CSV table of C-alpha atoms in Angstrom, one decimal:
chain,number,residue,atom,x,y,z
A,23,UNK,CA,162.3,143.4,-146.8
A,24,UNK,CA,164.7,145.9,-144.7
A,25,UNK,CA,166.7,143.9,-144.0
A,26,UNK,CA,168.1,140.6,-145.4
A,27,UNK,CA,170.2,137.6,-142.9
A,28,UNK,CA,172.0,135.2,-144.1
A,29,UNK,CA,173.7,132.7,-141.6
A,30,UNK,CA,177.3,131.7,-142.8
A,31,UNK,CA,178.0,130.1,-139.7
A,32,UNK,CA,176.3,128.2,-137.3
A,33,UNK,CA,177.4,126.1,-134.1
A,34,UNK,CA,174.0,125.0,-132.8
A,35,UNK,CA,175.8,122.9,-129.4
A,36,UNK,CA,171.8,123.2,-127.9
A,37,UNK,CA,168.7,124.2,-129.6
A,38,UNK,CA,166.6,125.8,-126.7
A,39,UNK,CA,168.8,129.6,-128.0
A,40,UNK,CA,165.9,131.2,-125.7
A,41,UNK,CA,166.9,129.3,-123.2
A,42,UNK,CA,170.1,130.2,-122.8
A,43,UNK,CA,169.3,133.5,-123.0
A,44,UNK,CA,167.1,134.1,-119.5
A,45,UNK,CA,169.2,131.5,-118.4
A,46,UNK,CA,172.4,133.5,-118.9
A,47,UNK,CA,169.9,136.7,-117.4
A,48,UNK,CA,168.9,135.1,-114.5
A,49,UNK,CA,171.9,134.6,-113.3
A,50,UNK,CA,173.8,137.6,-114.3
A,51,UNK,CA,170.8,139.2,-111.9
A,52,UNK,CA,171.0,136.5,-108.4
A,53,UNK,CA,175.1,137.4,-108.7
A,54,UNK,CA,173.9,141.6,-108.9
A,55,UNK,CA,171.5,140.5,-105.8
A,56,UNK,CA,173.2,137.0,-104.3
A,57,UNK,CA,175.6,136.4,-101.9
A,58,UNK,CA,175.6,132.9,-104.2
A,59,UNK,CA,179.2,134.4,-105.7
A,60,UNK,CA,180.5,131.0,-106.1
A,61,UNK,CA,177.4,128.9,-106.9
A,62,UNK,CA,176.3,131.6,-109.5
A,63,UNK,CA,180.0,131.4,-111.6
A,64,UNK,CA,179.6,128.0,-112.1
A,65,UNK,CA,176.4,128.4,-113.8
A,66,UNK,CA,177.6,131.0,-115.6
A,67,UNK,CA,180.4,128.6,-116.9
A,68,UNK,CA,178.4,125.6,-117.1
A,69,UNK,CA,175.9,127.6,-120.1
A,70,UNK,CA,178.6,130.1,-121.5
A,71,UNK,CA,180.4,125.9,-123.1
A,72,UNK,CA,176.3,125.7,-124.8
A,73,UNK,CA,175.9,129.5,-125.6
A,74,UNK,CA,175.4,129.4,-129.9
A,75,UNK,CA,177.6,131.2,-131.5
A,76,UNK,CA,176.8,132.6,-135.2
A,77,UNK,CA,178.5,134.2,-137.6
A,78,UNK,CA,176.9,135.6,-140.8
A,79,UNK,CA,176.2,138.2,-143.2
A,80,UNK,CA,173.7,141.0,-143.2
A,81,UNK,CA,172.2,143.2,-145.5
A,82,UNK,CA,169.8,146.6,-145.5
A,83,UNK,CA,168.7,147.2,-148.9
A,84,UNK,CA,167.1,149.9,-147.7
A,85,UNK,CA,170.6,151.9,-146.9
A,86,UNK,CA,172.6,150.1,-148.9
A,87,UNK,CA,175.2,148.6,-146.8
A,88,UNK,CA,175.7,144.7,-145.5
A,89,UNK,CA,177.5,143.6,-142.0
A,90,UNK,CA,179.1,140.6,-141.8
A,91,UNK,CA,178.0,139.2,-137.6
A,92,UNK,CA,178.6,137.8,-135.3
A,93,UNK,CA,175.7,137.0,-132.5
A,94,UNK,CA,176.6,135.2,-129.1
A,95,UNK,CA,174.2,134.9,-126.4
A,96,UNK,CA,171.4,137.0,-128.3
A,97,UNK,CA,173.5,140.1,-128.4
A,98,UNK,CA,174.9,141.0,-132.6
A,99,UNK,CA,178.0,142.7,-133.3
A,100,UNK,CA,179.7,144.4,-136.5
A,101,UNK,CA,180.8,147.1,-138.4
A,102,UNK,CA,177.6,148.0,-141.3
A,103,UNK,CA,179.2,149.1,-144.5
A,104,UNK,CA,178.5,150.8,-148.4
A,105,UNK,CA,176.7,148.4,-150.2
A,106,UNK,CA,178.7,148.8,-153.2
A,107,UNK,CA,177.9,148.6,-156.6
A,108,UNK,CA,177.0,144.4,-157.2
A,109,UNK,CA,176.3,143.8,-160.8
A,110,UNK,CA,175.8,140.6,-159.9
A,111,UNK,CA,174.7,137.6,-158.1
A,112,UNK,CA,177.1,134.4,-158.6
A,113,UNK,CA,177.1,130.8,-158.0
A,114,UNK,CA,179.9,128.6,-158.6
A,115,UNK,CA,181.2,125.0,-157.8
A,116,UNK,CA,183.6,124.5,-156.2
A,117,UNK,CA,186.7,121.2,-155.8
A,118,UNK,CA,190.0,120.4,-154.5
A,119,UNK,CA,191.9,118.5,-152.6
A,120,UNK,CA,194.3,117.9,-149.8
A,121,UNK,CA,196.4,115.9,-149.2
A,122,UNK,CA,197.1,115.3,-145.2
A,123,UNK,CA,199.7,113.1,-142.9
A,124,UNK,CA,198.6,111.3,-139.8
A,125,UNK,CA,200.5,111.6,-136.9
A,126,UNK,CA,201.2,107.6,-137.9
A,127,UNK,CA,202.5,108.0,-141.9
A,128,UNK,CA,199.4,107.1,-142.9
A,129,UNK,CA,199.0,110.1,-145.8
A,130,UNK,CA,194.8,110.4,-146.7
A,131,UNK,CA,193.8,112.3,-149.4
A,132,UNK,CA,190.1,114.2,-150.4
A,133,UNK,CA,187.9,116.0,-151.6
A,134,UNK,CA,186.2,118.7,-150.7
A,135,UNK,CA,183.7,119.6,-153.2
A,136,UNK,CA,180.2,122.3,-153.0
A,137,UNK,CA,178.3,125.5,-154.2
A,138,UNK,CA,180.0,129.2,-153.8
A,139,UNK,CA,177.6,131.8,-153.5
A,140,UNK,CA,178.5,135.6,-154.5
A,141,UNK,CA,178.1,139.2,-155.5
A,142,UNK,CA,180.8,140.6,-157.9
A,143,UNK,CA,180.6,143.8,-157.0
A,144,UNK,CA,181.8,146.5,-160.9
A,145,UNK,CA,185.1,146.8,-162.1
A,146,UNK,CA,186.6,144.5,-159.3
A,147,UNK,CA,188.5,141.6,-159.3
A,148,UNK,CA,187.1,140.1,-155.2
A,149,UNK,CA,183.6,139.8,-154.5
A,150,UNK,CA,181.7,139.5,-152.0
A,151,UNK,CA,181.4,135.5,-150.1
A,152,UNK,CA,177.1,135.5,-148.9
A,153,UNK,CA,177.7,131.9,-148.3
A,154,UNK,CA,179.2,128.4,-149.4
A,155,UNK,CA,176.8,125.3,-149.8
A,156,UNK,CA,176.8,121.1,-149.3
A,157,UNK,CA,177.1,119.5,-152.5
A,158,UNK,CA,172.9,118.3,-150.6
A,159,UNK,CA,172.4,122.5,-150.5
A,160,UNK,CA,172.6,122.8,-154.2
A,161,UNK,CA,168.6,124.4,-154.5
A,162,UNK,CA,168.7,126.1,-151.8
A,163,UNK,CA,171.6,127.2,-153.1
A,164,UNK,CA,169.7,128.4,-156.1
A,165,UNK,CA,167.0,130.1,-154.8
A,166,UNK,CA,169.1,132.1,-151.7
A,167,UNK,CA,171.1,133.4,-155.2
A,168,UNK,CA,167.1,134.4,-156.9
A,169,UNK,CA,166.3,136.2,-153.4
A,170,UNK,CA,169.2,138.3,-153.5
A,171,UNK,CA,169.2,138.8,-157.6
A,172,UNK,CA,165.6,140.4,-157.4
A,173,UNK,CA,166.4,142.5,-153.8
A,174,UNK,CA,169.1,143.1,-155.3
A,175,UNK,CA,167.5,143.7,-159.1
A,176,UNK,CA,170.9,142.0,-160.4
A,177,UNK,CA,170.6,139.2,-162.4
A,178,UNK,CA,172.2,135.1,-161.4
A,179,UNK,CA,175.5,133.9,-163.1
A,180,UNK,CA,175.4,130.0,-161.8
A,181,UNK,CA,178.5,127.8,-162.5
A,182,UNK,CA,177.2,125.8,-160.6
A,183,UNK,CA,177.0,122.8,-163.1
A,184,UNK,CA,173.8,121.6,-162.4
């Protein structure tokens, strides 16, 4: 497998991605060939807010590169960078608390916890964050870590308290 993509954050406000892309194409075509500029503009304004936005990371293992991408309406953008020397795939448990005060003065304490999947770079204190997972998705995190380690031919360091 040449390309491997991991969706970091996906904001799908509407399930029919293909339908939305075709609606945008149709609206643009209508704008180009008709005099219905107001109607076409309204169509575009209605379709735009429900168009999915996806952000993630892609790997091209053959050419040893990666990129953080953004995909909108079927168009993907993001600059490819050389993949540094990865020494291991790390899966870590994290937890932290936050305290906020509402407008009416009520103090709200929240605990945030989950798993983070990252690539450990040789001779570097910083790694490449691949994805964060909720506590309920530990199995998926472990599977993705194993798959990445297989492609990169490195070990998995599992610190997920599991």
